PDB file of C-alpha atoms in Angstrom:
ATOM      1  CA  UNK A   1     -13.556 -18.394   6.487  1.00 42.00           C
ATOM      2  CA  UNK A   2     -14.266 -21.592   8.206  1.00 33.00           C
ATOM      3  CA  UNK A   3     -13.716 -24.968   5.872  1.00 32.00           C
ATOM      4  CA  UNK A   4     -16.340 -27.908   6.240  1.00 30.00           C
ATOM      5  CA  UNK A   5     -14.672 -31.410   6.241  1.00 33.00           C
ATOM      6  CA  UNK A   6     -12.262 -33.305   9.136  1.00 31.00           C
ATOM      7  CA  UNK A   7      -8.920 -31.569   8.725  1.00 32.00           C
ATOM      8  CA  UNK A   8      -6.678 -32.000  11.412  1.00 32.00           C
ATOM      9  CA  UNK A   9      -7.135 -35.787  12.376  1.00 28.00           C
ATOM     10  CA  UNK A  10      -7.188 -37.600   9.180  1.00 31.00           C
ATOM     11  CA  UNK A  11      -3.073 -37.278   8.382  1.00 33.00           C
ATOM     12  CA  UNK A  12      -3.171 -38.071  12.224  1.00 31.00           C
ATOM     13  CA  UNK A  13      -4.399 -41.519  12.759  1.00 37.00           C
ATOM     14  CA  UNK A  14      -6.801 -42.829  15.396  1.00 36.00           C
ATOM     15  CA  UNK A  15      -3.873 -42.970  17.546  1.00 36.00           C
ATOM     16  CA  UNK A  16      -2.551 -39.451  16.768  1.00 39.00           C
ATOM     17  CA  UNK A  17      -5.741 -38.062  17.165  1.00 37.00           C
ATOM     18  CA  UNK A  18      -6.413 -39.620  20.696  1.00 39.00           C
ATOM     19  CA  UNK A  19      -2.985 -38.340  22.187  1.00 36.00           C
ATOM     20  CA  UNK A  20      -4.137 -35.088  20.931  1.00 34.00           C
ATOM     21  CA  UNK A  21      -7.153 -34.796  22.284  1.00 39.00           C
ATOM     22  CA  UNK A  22      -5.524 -36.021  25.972  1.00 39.00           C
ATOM     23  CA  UNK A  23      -2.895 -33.157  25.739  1.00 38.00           C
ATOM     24  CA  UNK A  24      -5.995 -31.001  25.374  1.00 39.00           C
ATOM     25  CA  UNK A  25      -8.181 -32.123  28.051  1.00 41.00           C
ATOM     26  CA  UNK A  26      -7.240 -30.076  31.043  1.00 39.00           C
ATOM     27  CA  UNK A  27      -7.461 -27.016  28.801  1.00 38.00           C
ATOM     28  CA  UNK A  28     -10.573 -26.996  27.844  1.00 36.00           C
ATOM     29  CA  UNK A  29     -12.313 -25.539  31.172  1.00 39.00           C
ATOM     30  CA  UNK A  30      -9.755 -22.571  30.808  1.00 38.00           C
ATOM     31  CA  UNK A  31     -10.647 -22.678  27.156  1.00 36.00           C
ATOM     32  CA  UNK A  32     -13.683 -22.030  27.703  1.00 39.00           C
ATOM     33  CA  UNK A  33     -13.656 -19.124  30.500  1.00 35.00           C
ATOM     34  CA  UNK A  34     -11.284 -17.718  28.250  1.00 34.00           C
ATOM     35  CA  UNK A  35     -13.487 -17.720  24.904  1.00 35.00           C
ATOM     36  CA  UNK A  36     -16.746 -17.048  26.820  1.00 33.00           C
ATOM     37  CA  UNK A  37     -14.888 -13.476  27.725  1.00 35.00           C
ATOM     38  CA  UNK A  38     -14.332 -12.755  24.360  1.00 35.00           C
ATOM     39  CA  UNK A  39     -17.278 -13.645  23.058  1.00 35.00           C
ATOM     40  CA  UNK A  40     -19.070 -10.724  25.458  1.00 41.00           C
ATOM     41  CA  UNK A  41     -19.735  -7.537  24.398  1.00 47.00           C
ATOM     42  CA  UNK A  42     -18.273  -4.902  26.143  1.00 49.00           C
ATOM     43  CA  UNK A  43     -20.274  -2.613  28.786  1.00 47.00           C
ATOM     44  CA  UNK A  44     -22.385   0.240  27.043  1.00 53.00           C
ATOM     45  CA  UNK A  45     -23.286   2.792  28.677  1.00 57.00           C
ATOM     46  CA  UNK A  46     -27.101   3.761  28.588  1.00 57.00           C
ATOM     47  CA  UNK A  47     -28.257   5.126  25.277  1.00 76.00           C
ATOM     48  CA  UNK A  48     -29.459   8.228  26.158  1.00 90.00           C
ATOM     49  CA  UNK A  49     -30.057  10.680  23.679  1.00 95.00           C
ATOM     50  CA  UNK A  50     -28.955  14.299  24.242  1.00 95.00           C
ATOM     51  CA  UNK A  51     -31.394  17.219  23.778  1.00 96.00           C
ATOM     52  CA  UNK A  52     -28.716  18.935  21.825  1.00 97.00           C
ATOM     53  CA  UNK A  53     -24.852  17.886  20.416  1.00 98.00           C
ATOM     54  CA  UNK A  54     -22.663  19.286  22.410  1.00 97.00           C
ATOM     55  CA  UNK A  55     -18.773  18.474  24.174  1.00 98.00           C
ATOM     56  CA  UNK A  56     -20.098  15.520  26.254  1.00 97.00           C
ATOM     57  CA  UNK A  57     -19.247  16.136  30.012  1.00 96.00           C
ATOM     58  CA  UNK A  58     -15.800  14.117  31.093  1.00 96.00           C
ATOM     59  CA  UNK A  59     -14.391  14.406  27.429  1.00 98.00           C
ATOM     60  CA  UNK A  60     -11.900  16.172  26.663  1.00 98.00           C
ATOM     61  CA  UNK A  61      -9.761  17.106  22.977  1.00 98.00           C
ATOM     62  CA  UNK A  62      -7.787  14.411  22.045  1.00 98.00           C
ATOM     63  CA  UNK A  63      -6.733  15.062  18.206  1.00 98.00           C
ATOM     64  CA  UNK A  64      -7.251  18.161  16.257  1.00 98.00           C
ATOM     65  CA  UNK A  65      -6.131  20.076  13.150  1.00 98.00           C
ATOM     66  CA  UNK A  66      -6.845  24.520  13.294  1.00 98.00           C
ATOM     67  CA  UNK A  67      -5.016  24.577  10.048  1.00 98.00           C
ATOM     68  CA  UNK A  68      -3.357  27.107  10.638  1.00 97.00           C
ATOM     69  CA  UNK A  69      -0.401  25.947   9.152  1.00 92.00           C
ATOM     70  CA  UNK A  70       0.693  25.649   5.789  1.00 87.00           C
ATOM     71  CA  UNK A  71       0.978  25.602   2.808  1.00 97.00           C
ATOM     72  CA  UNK A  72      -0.269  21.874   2.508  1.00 97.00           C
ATOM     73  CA  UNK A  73      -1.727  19.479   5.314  1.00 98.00           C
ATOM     74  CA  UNK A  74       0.060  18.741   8.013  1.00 98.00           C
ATOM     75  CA  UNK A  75       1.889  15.151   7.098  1.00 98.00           C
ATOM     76  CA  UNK A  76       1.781  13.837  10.325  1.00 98.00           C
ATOM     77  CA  UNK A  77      -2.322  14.420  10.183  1.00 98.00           C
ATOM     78  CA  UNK A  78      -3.068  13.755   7.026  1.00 98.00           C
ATOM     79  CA  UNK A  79      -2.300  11.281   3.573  1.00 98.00           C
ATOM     80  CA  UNK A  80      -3.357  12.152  -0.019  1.00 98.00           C
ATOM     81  CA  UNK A  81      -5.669   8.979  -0.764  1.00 98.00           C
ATOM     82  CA  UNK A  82      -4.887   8.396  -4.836  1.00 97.00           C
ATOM     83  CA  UNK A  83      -5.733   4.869  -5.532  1.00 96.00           C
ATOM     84  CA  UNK A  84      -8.335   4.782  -7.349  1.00 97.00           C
ATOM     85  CA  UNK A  85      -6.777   7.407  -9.819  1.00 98.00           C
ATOM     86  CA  UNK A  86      -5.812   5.151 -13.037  1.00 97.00           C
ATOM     87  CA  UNK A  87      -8.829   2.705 -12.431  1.00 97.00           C
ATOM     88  CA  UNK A  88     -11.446   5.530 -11.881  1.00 97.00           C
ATOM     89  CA  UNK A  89     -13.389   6.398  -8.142  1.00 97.00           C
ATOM     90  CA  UNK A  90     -16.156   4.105  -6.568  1.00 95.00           C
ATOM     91  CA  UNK A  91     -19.962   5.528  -7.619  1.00 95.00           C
ATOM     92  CA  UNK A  92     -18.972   6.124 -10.980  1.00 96.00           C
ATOM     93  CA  UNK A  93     -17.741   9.330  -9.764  1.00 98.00           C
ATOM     94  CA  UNK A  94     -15.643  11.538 -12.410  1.00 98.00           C
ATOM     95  CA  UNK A  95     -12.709  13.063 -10.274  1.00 98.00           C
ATOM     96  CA  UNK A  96      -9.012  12.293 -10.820  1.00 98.00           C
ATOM     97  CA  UNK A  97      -7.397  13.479  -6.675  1.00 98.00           C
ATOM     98  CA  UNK A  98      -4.464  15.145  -7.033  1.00 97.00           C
ATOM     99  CA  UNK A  99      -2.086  16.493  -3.647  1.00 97.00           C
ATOM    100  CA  UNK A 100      -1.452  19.955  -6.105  1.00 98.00           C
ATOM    101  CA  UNK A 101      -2.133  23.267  -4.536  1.00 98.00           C
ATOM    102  CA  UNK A 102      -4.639  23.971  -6.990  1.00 98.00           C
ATOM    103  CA  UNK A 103      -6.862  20.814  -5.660  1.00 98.00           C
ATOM    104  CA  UNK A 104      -6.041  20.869  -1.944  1.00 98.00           C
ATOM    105  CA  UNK A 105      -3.849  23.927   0.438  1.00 98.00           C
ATOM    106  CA  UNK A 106      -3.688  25.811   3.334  1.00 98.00           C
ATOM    107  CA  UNK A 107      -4.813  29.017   2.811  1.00 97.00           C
ATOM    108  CA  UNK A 108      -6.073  31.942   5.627  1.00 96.00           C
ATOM    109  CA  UNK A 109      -6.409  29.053   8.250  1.00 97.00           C
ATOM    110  CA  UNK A 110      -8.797  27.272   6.022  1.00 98.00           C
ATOM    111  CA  UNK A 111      -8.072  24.114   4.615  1.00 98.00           C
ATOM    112  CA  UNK A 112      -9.338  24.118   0.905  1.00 98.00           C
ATOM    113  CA  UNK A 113     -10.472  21.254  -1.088  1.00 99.00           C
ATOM    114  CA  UNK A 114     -10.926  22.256  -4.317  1.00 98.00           C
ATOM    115  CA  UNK A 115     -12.378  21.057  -7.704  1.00 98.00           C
ATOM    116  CA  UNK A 116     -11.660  22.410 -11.399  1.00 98.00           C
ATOM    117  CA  UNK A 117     -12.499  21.033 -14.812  1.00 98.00           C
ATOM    118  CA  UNK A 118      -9.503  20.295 -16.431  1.00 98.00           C
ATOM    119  CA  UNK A 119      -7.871  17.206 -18.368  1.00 98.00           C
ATOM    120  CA  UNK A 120      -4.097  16.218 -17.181  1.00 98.00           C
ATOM    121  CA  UNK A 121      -0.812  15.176 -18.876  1.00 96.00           C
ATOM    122  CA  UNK A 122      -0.277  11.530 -17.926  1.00 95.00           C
ATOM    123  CA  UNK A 123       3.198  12.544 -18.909  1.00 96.00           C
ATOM    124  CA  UNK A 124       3.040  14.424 -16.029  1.00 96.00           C
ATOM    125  CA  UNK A 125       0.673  12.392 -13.819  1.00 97.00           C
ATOM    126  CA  UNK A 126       1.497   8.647 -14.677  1.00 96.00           C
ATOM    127  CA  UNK A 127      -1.936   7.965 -12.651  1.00 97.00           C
ATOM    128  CA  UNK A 128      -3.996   9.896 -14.780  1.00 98.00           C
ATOM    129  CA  UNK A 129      -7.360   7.776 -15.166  1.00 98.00           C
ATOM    130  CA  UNK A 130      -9.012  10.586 -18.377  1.00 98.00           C
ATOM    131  CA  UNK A 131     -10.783  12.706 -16.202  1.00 98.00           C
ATOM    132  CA  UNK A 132     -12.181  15.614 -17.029  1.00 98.00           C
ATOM    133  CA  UNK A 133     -12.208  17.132 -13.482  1.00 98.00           C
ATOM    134  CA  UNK A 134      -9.957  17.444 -10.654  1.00 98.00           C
ATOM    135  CA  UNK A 135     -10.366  17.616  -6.733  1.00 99.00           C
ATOM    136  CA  UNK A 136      -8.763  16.320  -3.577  1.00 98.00           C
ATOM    137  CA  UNK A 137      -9.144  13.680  -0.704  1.00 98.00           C
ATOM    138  CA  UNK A 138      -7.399  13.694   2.722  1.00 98.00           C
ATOM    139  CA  UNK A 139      -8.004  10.626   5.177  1.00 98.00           C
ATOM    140  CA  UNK A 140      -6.142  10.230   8.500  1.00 98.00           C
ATOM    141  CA  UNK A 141      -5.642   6.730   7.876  1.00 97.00           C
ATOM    142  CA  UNK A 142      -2.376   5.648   9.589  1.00 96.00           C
ATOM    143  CA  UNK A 143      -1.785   8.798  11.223  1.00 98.00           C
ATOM    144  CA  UNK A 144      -4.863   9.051  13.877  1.00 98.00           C
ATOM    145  CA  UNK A 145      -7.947   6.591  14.285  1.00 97.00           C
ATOM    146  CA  UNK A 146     -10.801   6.661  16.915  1.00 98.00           C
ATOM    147  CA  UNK A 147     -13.101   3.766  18.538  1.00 96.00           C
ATOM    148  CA  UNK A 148     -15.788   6.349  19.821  1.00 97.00           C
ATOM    149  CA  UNK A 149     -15.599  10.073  20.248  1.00 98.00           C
ATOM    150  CA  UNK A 150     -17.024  13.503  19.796  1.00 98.00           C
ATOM    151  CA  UNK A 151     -16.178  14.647  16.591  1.00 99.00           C
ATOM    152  CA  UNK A 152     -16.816  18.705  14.951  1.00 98.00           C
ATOM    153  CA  UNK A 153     -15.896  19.910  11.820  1.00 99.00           C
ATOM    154  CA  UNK A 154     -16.639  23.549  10.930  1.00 98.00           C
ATOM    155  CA  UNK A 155     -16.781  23.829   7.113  1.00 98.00           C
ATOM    156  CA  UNK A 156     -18.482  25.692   4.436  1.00 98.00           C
ATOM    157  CA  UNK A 157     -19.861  23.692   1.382  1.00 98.00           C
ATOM    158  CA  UNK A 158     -19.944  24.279  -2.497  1.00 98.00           C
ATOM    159  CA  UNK A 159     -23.526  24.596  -4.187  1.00 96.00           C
ATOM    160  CA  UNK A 160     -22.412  23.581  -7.707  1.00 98.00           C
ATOM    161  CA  UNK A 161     -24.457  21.106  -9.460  1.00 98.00           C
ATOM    162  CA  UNK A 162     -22.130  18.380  -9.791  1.00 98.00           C
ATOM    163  CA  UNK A 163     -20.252  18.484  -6.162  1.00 98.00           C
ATOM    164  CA  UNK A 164     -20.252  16.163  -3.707  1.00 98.00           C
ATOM    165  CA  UNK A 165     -18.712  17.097  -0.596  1.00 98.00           C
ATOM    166  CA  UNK A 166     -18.282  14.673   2.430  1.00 98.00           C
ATOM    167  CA  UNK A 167     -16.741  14.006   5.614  1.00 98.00           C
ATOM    168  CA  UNK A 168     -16.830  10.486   6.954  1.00 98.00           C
ATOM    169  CA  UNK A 169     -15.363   7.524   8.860  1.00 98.00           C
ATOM    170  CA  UNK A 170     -14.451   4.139   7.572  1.00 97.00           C
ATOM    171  CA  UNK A 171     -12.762   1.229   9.363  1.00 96.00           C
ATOM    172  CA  UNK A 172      -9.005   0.843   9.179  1.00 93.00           C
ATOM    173  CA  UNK A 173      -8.989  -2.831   8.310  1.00 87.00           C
ATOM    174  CA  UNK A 174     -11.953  -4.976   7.545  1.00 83.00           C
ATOM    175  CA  UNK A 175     -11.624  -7.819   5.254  1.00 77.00           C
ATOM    176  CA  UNK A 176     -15.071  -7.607   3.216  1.00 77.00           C
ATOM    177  CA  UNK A 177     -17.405  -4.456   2.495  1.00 86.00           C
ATOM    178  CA  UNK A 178     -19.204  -2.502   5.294  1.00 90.00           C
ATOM    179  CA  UNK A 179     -17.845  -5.366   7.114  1.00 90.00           C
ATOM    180  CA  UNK A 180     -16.612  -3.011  10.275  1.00 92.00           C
ATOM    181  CA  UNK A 181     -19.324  -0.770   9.128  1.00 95.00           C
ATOM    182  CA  UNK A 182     -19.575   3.288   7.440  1.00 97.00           C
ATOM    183  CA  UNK A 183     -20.159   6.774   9.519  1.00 98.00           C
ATOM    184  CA  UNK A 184     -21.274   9.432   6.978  1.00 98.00           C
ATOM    185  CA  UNK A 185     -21.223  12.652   9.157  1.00 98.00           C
ATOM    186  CA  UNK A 186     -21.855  14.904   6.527  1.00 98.00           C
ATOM    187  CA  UNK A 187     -22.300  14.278   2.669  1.00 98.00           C
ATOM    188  CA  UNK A 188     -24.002  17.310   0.760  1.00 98.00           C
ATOM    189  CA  UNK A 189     -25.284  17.437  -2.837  1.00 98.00           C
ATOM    190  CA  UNK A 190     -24.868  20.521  -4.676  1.00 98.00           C
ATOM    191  CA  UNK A 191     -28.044  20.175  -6.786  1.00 96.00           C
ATOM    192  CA  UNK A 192     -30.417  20.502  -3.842  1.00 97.00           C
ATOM    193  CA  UNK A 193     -28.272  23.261  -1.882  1.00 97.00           C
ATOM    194  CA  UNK A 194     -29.418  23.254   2.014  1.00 98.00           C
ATOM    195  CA  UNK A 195     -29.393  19.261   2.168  1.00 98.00           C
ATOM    196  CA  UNK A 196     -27.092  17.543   4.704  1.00 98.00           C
ATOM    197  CA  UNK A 197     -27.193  13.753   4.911  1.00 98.00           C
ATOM    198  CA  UNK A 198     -26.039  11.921   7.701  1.00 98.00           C
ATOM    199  CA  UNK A 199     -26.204   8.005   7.333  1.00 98.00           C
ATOM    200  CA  UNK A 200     -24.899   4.779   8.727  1.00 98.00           C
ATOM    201  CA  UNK A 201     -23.803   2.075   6.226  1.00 96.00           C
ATOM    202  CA  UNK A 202     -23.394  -1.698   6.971  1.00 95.00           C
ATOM    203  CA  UNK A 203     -23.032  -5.177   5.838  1.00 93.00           C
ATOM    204  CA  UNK A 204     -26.789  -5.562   5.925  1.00 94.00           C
ATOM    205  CA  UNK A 205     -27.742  -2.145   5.980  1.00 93.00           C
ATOM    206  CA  UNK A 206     -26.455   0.052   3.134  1.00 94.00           C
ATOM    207  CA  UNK A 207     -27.303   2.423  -0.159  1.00 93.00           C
ATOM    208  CA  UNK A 208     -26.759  -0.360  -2.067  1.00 92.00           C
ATOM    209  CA  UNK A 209     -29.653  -2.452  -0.592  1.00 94.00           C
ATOM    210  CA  UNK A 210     -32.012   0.969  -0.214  1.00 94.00           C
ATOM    211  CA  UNK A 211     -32.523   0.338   3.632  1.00 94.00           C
ATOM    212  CA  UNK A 212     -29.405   2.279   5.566  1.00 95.00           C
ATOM    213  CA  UNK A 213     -30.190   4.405   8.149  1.00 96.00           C
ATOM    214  CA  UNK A 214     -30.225   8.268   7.250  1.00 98.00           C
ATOM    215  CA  UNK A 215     -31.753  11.607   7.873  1.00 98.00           C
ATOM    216  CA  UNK A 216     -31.556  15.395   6.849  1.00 98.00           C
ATOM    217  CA  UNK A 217     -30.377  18.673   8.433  1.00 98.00           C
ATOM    218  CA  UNK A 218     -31.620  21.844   6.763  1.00 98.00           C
ATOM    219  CA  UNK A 219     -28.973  23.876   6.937  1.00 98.00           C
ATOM    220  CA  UNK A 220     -30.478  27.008   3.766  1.00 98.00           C
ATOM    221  CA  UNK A 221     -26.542  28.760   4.298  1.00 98.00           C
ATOM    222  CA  UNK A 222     -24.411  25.220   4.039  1.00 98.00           C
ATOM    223  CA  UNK A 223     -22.929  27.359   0.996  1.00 98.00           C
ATOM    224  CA  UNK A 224     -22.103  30.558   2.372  1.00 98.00           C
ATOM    225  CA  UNK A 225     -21.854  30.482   5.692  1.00 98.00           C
ATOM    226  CA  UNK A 226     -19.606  27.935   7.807  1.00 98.00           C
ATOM    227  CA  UNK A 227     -21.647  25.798  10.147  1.00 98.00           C
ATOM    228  CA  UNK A 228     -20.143  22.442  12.706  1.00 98.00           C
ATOM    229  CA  UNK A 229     -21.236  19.631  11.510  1.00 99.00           C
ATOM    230  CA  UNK A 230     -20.890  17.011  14.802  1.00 98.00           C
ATOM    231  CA  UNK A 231     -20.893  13.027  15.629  1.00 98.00           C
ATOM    232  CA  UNK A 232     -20.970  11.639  18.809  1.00 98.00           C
ATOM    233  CA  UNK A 233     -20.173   7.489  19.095  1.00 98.00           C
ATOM    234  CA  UNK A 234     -20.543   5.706  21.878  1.00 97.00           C
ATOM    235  CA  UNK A 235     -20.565   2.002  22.837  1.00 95.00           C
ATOM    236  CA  UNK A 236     -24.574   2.603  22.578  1.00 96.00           C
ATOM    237  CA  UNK A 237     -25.406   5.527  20.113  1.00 97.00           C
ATOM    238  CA  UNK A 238     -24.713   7.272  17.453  1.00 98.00           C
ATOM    239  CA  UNK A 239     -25.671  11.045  17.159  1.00 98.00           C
ATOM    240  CA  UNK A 240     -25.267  13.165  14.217  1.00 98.00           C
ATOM    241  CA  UNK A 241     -26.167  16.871  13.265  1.00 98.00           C
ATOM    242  CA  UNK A 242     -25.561  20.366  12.578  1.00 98.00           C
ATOM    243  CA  UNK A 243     -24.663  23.521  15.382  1.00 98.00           C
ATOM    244  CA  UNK A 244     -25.868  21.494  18.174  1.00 98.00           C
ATOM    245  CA  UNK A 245     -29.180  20.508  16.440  1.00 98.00           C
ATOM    246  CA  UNK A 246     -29.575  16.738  16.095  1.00 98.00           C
ATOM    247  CA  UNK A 247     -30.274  15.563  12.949  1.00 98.00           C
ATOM    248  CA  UNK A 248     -29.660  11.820  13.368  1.00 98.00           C
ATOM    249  CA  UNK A 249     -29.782   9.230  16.111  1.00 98.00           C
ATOM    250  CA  UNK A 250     -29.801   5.689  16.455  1.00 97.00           C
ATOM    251  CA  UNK A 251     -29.577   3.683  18.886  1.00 96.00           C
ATOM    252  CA  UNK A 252     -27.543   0.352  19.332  1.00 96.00           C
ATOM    253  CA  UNK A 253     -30.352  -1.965  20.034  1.00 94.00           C
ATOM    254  CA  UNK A 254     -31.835  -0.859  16.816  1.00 94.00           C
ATOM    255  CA  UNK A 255     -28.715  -2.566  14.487  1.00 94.00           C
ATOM    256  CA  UNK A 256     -27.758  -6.108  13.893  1.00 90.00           C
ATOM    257  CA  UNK A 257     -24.724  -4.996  14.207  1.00 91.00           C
ATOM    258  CA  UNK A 258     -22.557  -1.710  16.027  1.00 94.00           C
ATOM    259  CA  UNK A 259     -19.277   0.025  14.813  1.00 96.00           C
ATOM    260  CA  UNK A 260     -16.861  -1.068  17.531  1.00 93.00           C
ATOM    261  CA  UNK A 261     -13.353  -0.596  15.111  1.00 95.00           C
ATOM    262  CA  UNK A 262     -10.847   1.642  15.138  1.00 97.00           C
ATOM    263  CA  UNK A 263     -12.030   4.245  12.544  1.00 98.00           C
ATOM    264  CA  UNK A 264     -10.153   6.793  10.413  1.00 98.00           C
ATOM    265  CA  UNK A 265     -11.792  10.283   8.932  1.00 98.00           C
ATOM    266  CA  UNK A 266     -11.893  11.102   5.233  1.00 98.00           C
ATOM    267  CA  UNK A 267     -12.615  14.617   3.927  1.00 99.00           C
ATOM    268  CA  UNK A 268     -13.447  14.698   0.209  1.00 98.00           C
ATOM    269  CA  UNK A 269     -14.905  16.195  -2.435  1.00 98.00           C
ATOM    270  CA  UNK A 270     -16.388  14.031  -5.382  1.00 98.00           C
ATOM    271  CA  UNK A 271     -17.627  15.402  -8.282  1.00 98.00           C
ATOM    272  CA  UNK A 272     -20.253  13.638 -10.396  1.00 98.00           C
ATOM    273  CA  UNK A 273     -21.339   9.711 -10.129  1.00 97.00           C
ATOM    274  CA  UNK A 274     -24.545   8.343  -9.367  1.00 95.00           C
ATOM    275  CA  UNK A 275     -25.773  10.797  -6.375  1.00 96.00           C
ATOM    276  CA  UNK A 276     -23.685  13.995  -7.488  1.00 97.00           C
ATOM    277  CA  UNK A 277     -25.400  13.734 -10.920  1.00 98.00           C
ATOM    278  CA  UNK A 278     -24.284  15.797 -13.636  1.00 98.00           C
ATOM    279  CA  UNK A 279     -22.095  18.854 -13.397  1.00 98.00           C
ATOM    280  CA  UNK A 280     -22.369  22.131 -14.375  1.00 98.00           C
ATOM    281  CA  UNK A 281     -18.707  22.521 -15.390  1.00 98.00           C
ATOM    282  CA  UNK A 282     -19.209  25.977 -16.148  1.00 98.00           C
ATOM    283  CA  UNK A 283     -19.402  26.896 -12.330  1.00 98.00           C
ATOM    284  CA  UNK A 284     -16.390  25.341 -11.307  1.00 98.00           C
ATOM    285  CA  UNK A 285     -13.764  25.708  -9.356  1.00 98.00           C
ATOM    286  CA  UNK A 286     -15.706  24.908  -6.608  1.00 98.00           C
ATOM    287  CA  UNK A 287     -14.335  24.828  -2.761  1.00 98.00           C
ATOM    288  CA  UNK A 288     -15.131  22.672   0.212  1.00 98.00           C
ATOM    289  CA  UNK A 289     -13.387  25.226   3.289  1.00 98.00           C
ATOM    290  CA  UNK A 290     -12.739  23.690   6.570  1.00 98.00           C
ATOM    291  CA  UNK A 291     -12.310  25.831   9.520  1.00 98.00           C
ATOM    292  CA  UNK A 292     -10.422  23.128  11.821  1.00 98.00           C
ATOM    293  CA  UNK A 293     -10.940  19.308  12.640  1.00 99.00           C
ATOM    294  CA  UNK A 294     -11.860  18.600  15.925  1.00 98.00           C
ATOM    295  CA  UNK A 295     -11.802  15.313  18.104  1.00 98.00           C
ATOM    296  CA  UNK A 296     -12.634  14.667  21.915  1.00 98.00           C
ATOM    297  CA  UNK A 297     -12.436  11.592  23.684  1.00 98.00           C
ATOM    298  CA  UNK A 298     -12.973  10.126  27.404  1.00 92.00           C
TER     299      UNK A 298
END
């Protein structure tokens, strides 16, 4: 955050402040190559949008997870996010996230993420916020992060009102909100079964303000069936839909601003708050299943 006012010179002196400015002199023309090269955006490559979504040709896998391992996510992949536990989840959202077996496992090559309706002991879980519902939330944060890629994640969705399943990417440091930008690959609601959002959020461009970017993919089996949901990000486009259909695209050119930080993936499933709407607790447990993680690179 830049400061108005004359710091610097003032504890100086005229005569400080003149020697100063001599030392700098001669550096200013290689300031000023130098700043001039940061200040330029990197090449992009032409923003041509695919016909379908597909392994791009020269990529190749650079991260993935089958799990076929178990019982629990692989630590070296993933962290249990819990922070918002005591203080309650963003959205007014109604889920304490728990790392138990019963919210989030390994099981059949699957990874489950799981929600029940159940109150906790905060003698036994000191961040225990009152929920009345339980369910789990992985990110890779720390552990892997992308700037671009071809991302696929084969997963099978619950239909209970109430659920709110996503997979997305967020920027691993940014100092304000949206500030580096949000990539929602998938988010589904489980009051209008079949529905798969994909959106962009940013500084100037989000939910909040009504005016993100974000389209649909029709996908009538999202609940029974397992389907690849896919991104790809490039330095000029950002594609986004469901078995090779495209559901989303947007160009560069079209933002005042592109997502060009190093990103990590979350896979979660909310429960409740202001898009999951109320939940029919009756149904539950209900399951989020996820095939295998899969990310290529150039």
């Amino acid at each position: 955050m830049s400061r108005s006012g004359s710091a610097g010179f003032s504890s100086r002196g005229t005569r400080g402040a003149a020697r100063y400015a001599a030392r700098r002199a001669p550096l200013l023309p290689m300031l000023g190559v130098l700043s001039a090269c940061i200040s330029q955006p990197r090449p992009t490559e032409p923003a041509v949008i695919p016909a379908a979504l597909s392994v791009p040709p020269g990529y190749s896998l650079v991260w993935r997870d089958e799990f076929d391992e178990g019982p629990q996510p692989d630590p070296a992949k993933w962290a249990y996010d819990e922070h918002r536990n005591r203080q309650g989840w963003y959205n007014d959202e109604l889920q304490y996230y728990g790392r138990r077996a019963r919210n989030i496992r390994i099981d059949a090559g699957m990874l489950v993420i799981e929600a029940h309706a159940e109150r906790l002991n905060r003698a036994d879980y000191r961040d225990w916020g009152g929920q009345s519902f339980t369910s789990g939330r992985l990110v890779s944060r720390g552990r892997a992060r992308w700037r671009e890629g071809y991302f696929e994640i084969r997963a099978r969705l619950p239909c209970v009102a109430g659920t709110w399943p996503a997979a997305w990417l967020l920027p691993e440091y940014e100092s304000s909100r949206w500030e580096g930008g949000e990539i929602d690959i998938f988010e589904h609601v489980g009051a209008d079964p079949g529905k798969v959002h994909h959106s962009l959020q940013t500084a100037t461009r989000n939910f909040r303000i009504g005016n993100h970017p974000t389209a649909t993919s029709m996908v009538p089996d999202a609940c029974t069936a397992f389907h690849t949901y896919q991104l790809l990000w490039t330095g000029s486009m950002i594609v986004m839909g469901v078995d090779g259909r495209i559901g989303f695209a947007m160009r560069r050119e079209r933002l005042d601003r592109w997502f060009d930080r190093p990103m990590y993936l979350i896979l979660n499933l909310a429960i409740g708050g202001h898009w999951g709407g109320p939940v029919d607790a009756g149904r539950l447990p209900a399951s989020m299943q996820i095939d295998y993680v899969r990310v290529y690179g150039k």
